[in-house]
Amino acid sequence: MLYSLMEPTVKNKILVLGRSEVQKTALVHSIIKGTTHISEAKEEDIGKIEWQLETRYFKTQLEFWIDNTEVSDTYKQQMEQWLNSTEDTNLVASIALDEEMSELQKQLSDVVDAIVFVFDPSQPQTFADIVPWARYAHTYEPNVLLCVALGDKAADEANADRWFDWCVSNGWEWVDLTDPDPQTEYTVARIREALCTNEWDSMEATTDRSNPPSEGPPGPQNDNVELQGPEREEWERFDEVAGNIDSRRVDNLHRMMFDEMSSDNMSVLISQLHEQRKQLAQMDPEQARIKAAELAMAVTKHF
């Protein structure tokens, strides 16, 4: 573990977790640089990467903490039970953590405000690695919880549906980077957007909003990258989406999904989300992006 000498500080850490074979470090570089391409080159997947994030409105110093998850037959069995019982909200409380993991999670809660769990859907058993971090999320409630499918597409579509349902039921945002649809809302840009819109403890207001951040060379220490080609077009689409989000529609979606839902029954919410996904598939791509963003905000508002 890379946290053994951790010192108390502000909550500005992003925990990136997954098996050693998934491209966690490459994903982090892609998030920082604002690119859609994830390098297939193998890099060391344990370490820390700083991110100096600066926008027109604020600046902040963040840090990615990248670490490998551990294999556990107990978690595999528990996850299989969980996937078959998404309405049982007590399962998270029954997750057993050893003393070392409990103490580690307690320390992390002082500095971590985002978790990005990454797994390869072609190896479905590795989804179980999220189990102890589901307990962490339930106990300490970090603001950003992302479950990222990265690698080869799941051979069984039913697995993808079950993972999506699990994420909805437990307050994680599902981001399927294996989705081949060019108009999909599941992109690296969406991960970056979720992190950029969090209210970090280390945030400082940008004093001069009339000028955008100065340009600089691309790299993990510099967020001021001039995007070109497809990457620039994608970020312009996200800017357009953000400008068209209607808070009233978000509130209406939230009321529709949650006002009549009992706290111990997630099946109604899951059914509604499946229905919303069908509607998105029938919409104009630009309108679908806006509706998907409003839907995500409505769900996040509840959890």
mmCIF file with all atom_site columns, C-alpha atoms in Angstrom, residues 81-193:
data_model
loop_
_atom_site.group_PDB
_atom_site.id
_atom_site.type_symbol
_atom_site.label_atom_id
_atom_site.label_alt_id
_atom_site.label_comp_id
_atom_site.label_asym_id
_atom_site.label_entity_id
_atom_site.label_seq_id
_atom_site.pdbx_PDB_ins_code
_atom_site.Cartn_x
_atom_site.Cartn_y
_atom_site.Cartn_z
_atom_site.occupancy
_atom_site.B_iso_or_equiv
_atom_site.pdbx_formal_charge
_atom_site.auth_seq_id
_atom_site.auth_comp_id
_atom_site.auth_asym_id
_atom_site.auth_atom_id
_atom_site.pdbx_PDB_model_num
ATOM 1   C CA . GLN A 1 81  ? -24.913 -12.657 -3.773  1.00 0.00 ? 81  GLN A CA 1
ATOM 2   C CA . TRP A 1 82  ? -25.145 -8.875  -4.021  1.00 0.00 ? 82  TRP A CA 1
ATOM 3   C CA . LEU A 1 83  ? -25.655 -8.867  -7.794  1.00 0.00 ? 83  LEU A CA 1
ATOM 4   C CA . ASN A 1 84  ? -28.555 -11.259 -7.350  1.00 0.00 ? 84  ASN A CA 1
ATOM 5   C CA . SER A 1 85  ? -30.097 -9.227  -4.501  1.00 0.00 ? 85  SER A CA 1
ATOM 6   C CA . THR A 1 86  ? -29.816 -5.560  -5.471  1.00 0.00 ? 86  THR A CA 1
ATOM 7   C CA . GLU A 1 87  ? -32.818 -4.697  -3.303  1.00 0.00 ? 87  GLU A CA 1
ATOM 8   C CA . ASP A 1 88  ? -31.058 -5.826  -0.120  1.00 0.00 ? 88  ASP A CA 1
ATOM 9   C CA . THR A 1 89  ? -29.596 -2.584  1.213   1.00 0.00 ? 89  THR A CA 1
ATOM 10  C CA . ASN A 1 90  ? -28.166 -4.294  4.328   1.00 0.00 ? 90  ASN A CA 1
ATOM 11  C CA . LEU A 1 91  ? -25.485 -6.222  2.439   1.00 0.00 ? 91  LEU A CA 1
ATOM 12  C CA . VAL A 1 92  ? -23.039 -3.335  2.573   1.00 0.00 ? 92  VAL A CA 1
ATOM 13  C CA . ALA A 1 93  ? -23.158 -3.337  6.369   1.00 0.00 ? 93  ALA A CA 1
ATOM 14  C CA . SER A 1 94  ? -22.221 -7.026  6.435   1.00 0.00 ? 94  SER A CA 1
ATOM 15  C CA . ILE A 1 95  ? -18.942 -6.566  4.539   1.00 0.00 ? 95  ILE A CA 1
ATOM 16  C CA . ALA A 1 96  ? -16.176 -7.851  6.774   1.00 0.00 ? 96  ALA A CA 1
ATOM 17  C CA . LEU A 1 97  ? -12.953 -5.831  6.892   1.00 0.00 ? 97  LEU A CA 1
ATOM 18  C CA . ASP A 1 98  ? -9.837  -6.893  8.731   1.00 0.00 ? 98  ASP A CA 1
ATOM 19  C CA . GLU A 1 99  ? -8.315  -4.517  11.264  1.00 0.00 ? 99  GLU A CA 1
ATOM 20  C CA . GLU A 1 100 ? -5.616  -3.291  8.866   1.00 0.00 ? 100 GLU A CA 1
ATOM 21  C CA . MET A 1 101 ? -8.125  -2.419  6.124   1.00 0.00 ? 101 MET A CA 1
ATOM 22  C CA . SER A 1 102 ? -10.484 -0.754  8.610   1.00 0.00 ? 102 SER A CA 1
ATOM 23  C CA . GLU A 1 103 ? -7.694  1.453   9.924   1.00 0.00 ? 103 GLU A CA 1
ATOM 24  C CA . LEU A 1 104 ? -6.496  2.267   6.404   1.00 0.00 ? 104 LEU A CA 1
ATOM 25  C CA . GLN A 1 105 ? -9.973  3.330   5.303   1.00 0.00 ? 105 GLN A CA 1
ATOM 26  C CA . LYS A 1 106 ? -10.370 5.473   8.415   1.00 0.00 ? 106 LYS A CA 1
ATOM 27  C CA . GLN A 1 107 ? -7.142  7.322   7.574   1.00 0.00 ? 107 GLN A CA 1
ATOM 28  C CA . LEU A 1 108 ? -8.092  7.691   3.924   1.00 0.00 ? 108 LEU A CA 1
ATOM 29  C CA . SER A 1 109 ? -11.406 9.279   4.865   1.00 0.00 ? 109 SER A CA 1
ATOM 30  C CA . ASP A 1 110 ? -9.520  12.378  6.039   1.00 0.00 ? 110 ASP A CA 1
ATOM 31  C CA . VAL A 1 111 ? -7.970  13.056  2.636   1.00 0.00 ? 111 VAL A CA 1
ATOM 32  C CA . VAL A 1 112 ? -9.912  11.201  -0.093  1.00 0.00 ? 112 VAL A CA 1
ATOM 33  C CA . ASP A 1 113 ? -13.012 12.751  -1.676  1.00 0.00 ? 113 ASP A CA 1
ATOM 34  C CA . ALA A 1 114 ? -13.181 10.675  -4.877  1.00 0.00 ? 114 ALA A CA 1
ATOM 35  C CA . ILE A 1 115 ? -12.791 7.003   -5.788  1.00 0.00 ? 115 ILE A CA 1
ATOM 36  C CA . VAL A 1 116 ? -12.320 5.757   -9.338  1.00 0.00 ? 116 VAL A CA 1
ATOM 37  C CA . PHE A 1 117 ? -12.634 1.968   -9.406  1.00 0.00 ? 117 PHE A CA 1
ATOM 38  C CA . VAL A 1 118 ? -11.372 0.459   -12.682 1.00 0.00 ? 118 VAL A CA 1
ATOM 39  C CA . PHE A 1 119 ? -11.942 -3.097  -13.854 1.00 0.00 ? 119 PHE A CA 1
ATOM 40  C CA . ASP A 1 120 ? -11.822 -5.196  -17.024 1.00 0.00 ? 120 ASP A CA 1
ATOM 41  C CA . PRO A 1 121 ? -15.340 -6.416  -17.951 1.00 0.00 ? 121 PRO A CA 1
ATOM 42  C CA . SER A 1 122 ? -13.852 -9.331  -19.898 1.00 0.00 ? 122 SER A CA 1
ATOM 43  C CA . GLN A 1 123 ? -12.801 -10.655 -16.467 1.00 0.00 ? 123 GLN A CA 1
ATOM 44  C CA . PRO A 1 124 ? -16.131 -10.356 -14.643 1.00 0.00 ? 124 PRO A CA 1
ATOM 45  C CA . GLN A 1 125 ? -14.810 -11.821 -11.395 1.00 0.00 ? 125 GLN A CA 1
ATOM 46  C CA . THR A 1 126 ? -12.652 -8.722  -10.905 1.00 0.00 ? 126 THR A CA 1
ATOM 47  C CA . PHE A 1 127 ? -15.746 -6.575  -10.333 1.00 0.00 ? 127 PHE A CA 1
ATOM 48  C CA . ALA A 1 128 ? -15.799 -8.104  -6.842  1.00 0.00 ? 128 ALA A CA 1
ATOM 49  C CA . ASP A 1 129 ? -12.731 -6.044  -5.929  1.00 0.00 ? 129 ASP A CA 1
ATOM 50  C CA . ILE A 1 130 ? -15.057 -3.076  -5.388  1.00 0.00 ? 130 ILE A CA 1
ATOM 51  C CA . VAL A 1 131 ? -16.653 -4.753  -2.334  1.00 0.00 ? 131 VAL A CA 1
ATOM 52  C CA . PRO A 1 132 ? -14.431 -3.307  0.465   1.00 0.00 ? 132 PRO A CA 1
ATOM 53  C CA . TRP A 1 133 ? -14.613 0.120   -1.200  1.00 0.00 ? 133 TRP A CA 1
ATOM 54  C CA . ALA A 1 134 ? -18.390 -0.100  -1.286  1.00 0.00 ? 134 ALA A CA 1
ATOM 55  C CA . ARG A 1 135 ? -18.135 -0.388  2.492   1.00 0.00 ? 135 ARG A CA 1
ATOM 56  C CA . TYR A 1 136 ? -15.831 2.638   2.549   1.00 0.00 ? 136 TYR A CA 1
ATOM 57  C CA . ALA A 1 137 ? -18.260 4.629   0.395   1.00 0.00 ? 137 ALA A CA 1
ATOM 58  C CA . HIS A 1 138 ? -21.168 3.682   2.652   1.00 0.00 ? 138 HIS A CA 1
ATOM 59  C CA . THR A 1 139 ? -19.280 4.645   5.817   1.00 0.00 ? 139 THR A CA 1
ATOM 60  C CA . TYR A 1 140 ? -17.394 7.787   4.802   1.00 0.00 ? 140 TYR A CA 1
ATOM 61  C CA . GLU A 1 141 ? -19.462 9.087   1.839   1.00 0.00 ? 141 GLU A CA 1
ATOM 62  C CA . PRO A 1 142 ? -16.882 10.631  -0.515  1.00 0.00 ? 142 PRO A CA 1
ATOM 63  C CA . ASN A 1 143 ? -18.455 13.023  -3.008  1.00 0.00 ? 143 ASN A CA 1
ATOM 64  C CA . VAL A 1 144 ? -17.350 11.244  -6.197  1.00 0.00 ? 144 VAL A CA 1
ATOM 65  C CA . LEU A 1 145 ? -17.765 7.499   -6.792  1.00 0.00 ? 145 LEU A CA 1
ATOM 66  C CA . LEU A 1 146 ? -17.006 6.234   -10.314 1.00 0.00 ? 146 LEU A CA 1
ATOM 67  C CA . CYS A 1 147 ? -17.014 2.627   -11.496 1.00 0.00 ? 147 CYS A CA 1
ATOM 68  C CA . VAL A 1 148 ? -15.111 2.441   -14.793 1.00 0.00 ? 148 VAL A CA 1
ATOM 69  C CA . ALA A 1 149 ? -15.208 -0.504  -17.208 1.00 0.00 ? 149 ALA A CA 1
ATOM 70  C CA . LEU A 1 150 ? -11.929 -0.411  -19.155 1.00 0.00 ? 150 LEU A CA 1
ATOM 71  C CA . GLY A 1 151 ? -10.521 -3.069  -21.463 1.00 0.00 ? 151 GLY A CA 1
ATOM 72  C CA . ASP A 1 152 ? -12.425 -5.592  -23.560 1.00 0.00 ? 152 ASP A CA 1
ATOM 73  C CA . LYS A 1 153 ? -16.211 -5.499  -23.717 1.00 0.00 ? 153 LYS A CA 1
ATOM 74  C CA . ALA A 1 154 ? -18.074 -7.971  -21.503 1.00 0.00 ? 154 ALA A CA 1
ATOM 75  C CA . ALA A 1 155 ? -18.826 -11.221 -23.338 1.00 0.00 ? 155 ALA A CA 1
ATOM 76  C CA . ASP A 1 156 ? -22.184 -11.442 -21.572 1.00 0.00 ? 156 ASP A CA 1
ATOM 77  C CA . GLU A 1 157 ? -24.344 -8.299  -21.856 1.00 0.00 ? 157 GLU A CA 1
ATOM 78  C CA . ALA A 1 158 ? -26.320 -9.485  -18.850 1.00 0.00 ? 158 ALA A CA 1
ATOM 79  C CA . ASN A 1 159 ? -23.238 -8.867  -16.703 1.00 0.00 ? 159 ASN A CA 1
ATOM 80  C CA . ALA A 1 160 ? -23.059 -5.260  -17.859 1.00 0.00 ? 160 ALA A CA 1
ATOM 81  C CA . ASP A 1 161 ? -26.720 -4.774  -16.954 1.00 0.00 ? 161 ASP A CA 1
ATOM 82  C CA . ARG A 1 162 ? -26.136 -6.275  -13.495 1.00 0.00 ? 162 ARG A CA 1
ATOM 83  C CA . TRP A 1 163 ? -23.105 -4.064  -12.889 1.00 0.00 ? 163 TRP A CA 1
ATOM 84  C CA . PHE A 1 164 ? -25.090 -1.004  -13.970 1.00 0.00 ? 164 PHE A CA 1
ATOM 85  C CA . ASP A 1 165 ? -27.938 -1.960  -11.616 1.00 0.00 ? 165 ASP A CA 1
ATOM 86  C CA . TRP A 1 166 ? -25.489 -2.516  -8.752  1.00 0.00 ? 166 TRP A CA 1
ATOM 87  C CA . CYS A 1 167 ? -23.925 0.914   -9.284  1.00 0.00 ? 167 CYS A CA 1
ATOM 88  C CA . VAL A 1 168 ? -27.331 2.625   -9.318  1.00 0.00 ? 168 VAL A CA 1
ATOM 89  C CA . SER A 1 169 ? -28.358 0.803   -6.147  1.00 0.00 ? 169 SER A CA 1
ATOM 90  C CA . ASN A 1 170 ? -25.180 1.716   -4.280  1.00 0.00 ? 170 ASN A CA 1
ATOM 91  C CA . GLY A 1 171 ? -24.559 5.307   -5.371  1.00 0.00 ? 171 GLY A CA 1
ATOM 92  C CA . TRP A 1 172 ? -21.711 4.749   -7.871  1.00 0.00 ? 172 TRP A CA 1
ATOM 93  C CA . GLU A 1 173 ? -21.715 6.281   -11.325 1.00 0.00 ? 173 GLU A CA 1
ATOM 94  C CA . TRP A 1 174 ? -21.249 3.669   -14.067 1.00 0.00 ? 174 TRP A CA 1
ATOM 95  C CA . VAL A 1 175 ? -18.825 4.680   -16.869 1.00 0.00 ? 175 VAL A CA 1
ATOM 96  C CA . ASP A 1 176 ? -18.463 2.024   -19.566 1.00 0.00 ? 176 ASP A CA 1
ATOM 97  C CA . LEU A 1 177 ? -15.424 2.968   -21.662 1.00 0.00 ? 177 LEU A CA 1
ATOM 98  C CA . THR A 1 178 ? -15.900 -0.217  -23.724 1.00 0.00 ? 178 THR A CA 1
ATOM 99  C CA . ASP A 1 179 ? -19.137 1.163   -25.222 1.00 0.00 ? 179 ASP A CA 1
ATOM 100 C CA . PRO A 1 180 ? -18.515 1.348   -29.015 1.00 0.00 ? 180 PRO A CA 1
ATOM 101 C CA . ASP A 1 181 ? -21.284 3.902   -29.666 1.00 0.00 ? 181 ASP A CA 1
ATOM 102 C CA . PRO A 1 182 ? -19.566 7.119   -30.904 1.00 0.00 ? 182 PRO A CA 1
ATOM 103 C CA . GLN A 1 183 ? -22.365 9.164   -29.291 1.00 0.00 ? 183 GLN A CA 1
ATOM 104 C CA . THR A 1 184 ? -22.097 7.450   -25.908 1.00 0.00 ? 184 THR A CA 1
ATOM 105 C CA . GLU A 1 185 ? -22.078 9.526   -22.744 1.00 0.00 ? 185 GLU A CA 1
ATOM 106 C CA . TYR A 1 186 ? -19.517 7.058   -21.322 1.00 0.00 ? 186 TYR A CA 1
ATOM 107 C CA . THR A 1 187 ? -16.207 8.823   -22.013 1.00 0.00 ? 187 THR A CA 1
ATOM 108 C CA . VAL A 1 188 ? -12.999 9.874   -20.289 1.00 0.00 ? 188 VAL A CA 1
ATOM 109 C CA . ALA A 1 189 ? -14.397 13.381  -20.569 1.00 0.00 ? 189 ALA A CA 1
ATOM 110 C CA . ARG A 1 190 ? -17.293 12.347  -18.327 1.00 0.00 ? 190 ARG A CA 1
ATOM 111 C CA . ILE A 1 191 ? -14.824 11.103  -15.682 1.00 0.00 ? 191 ILE A CA 1
ATOM 112 C CA . ARG A 1 192 ? -12.938 14.367  -15.879 1.00 0.00 ? 192 ARG A CA 1
ATOM 113 C CA . GLU A 1 193 ? -16.176 16.352  -15.693 1.00 0.00 ? 193 GLU A CA 1
#
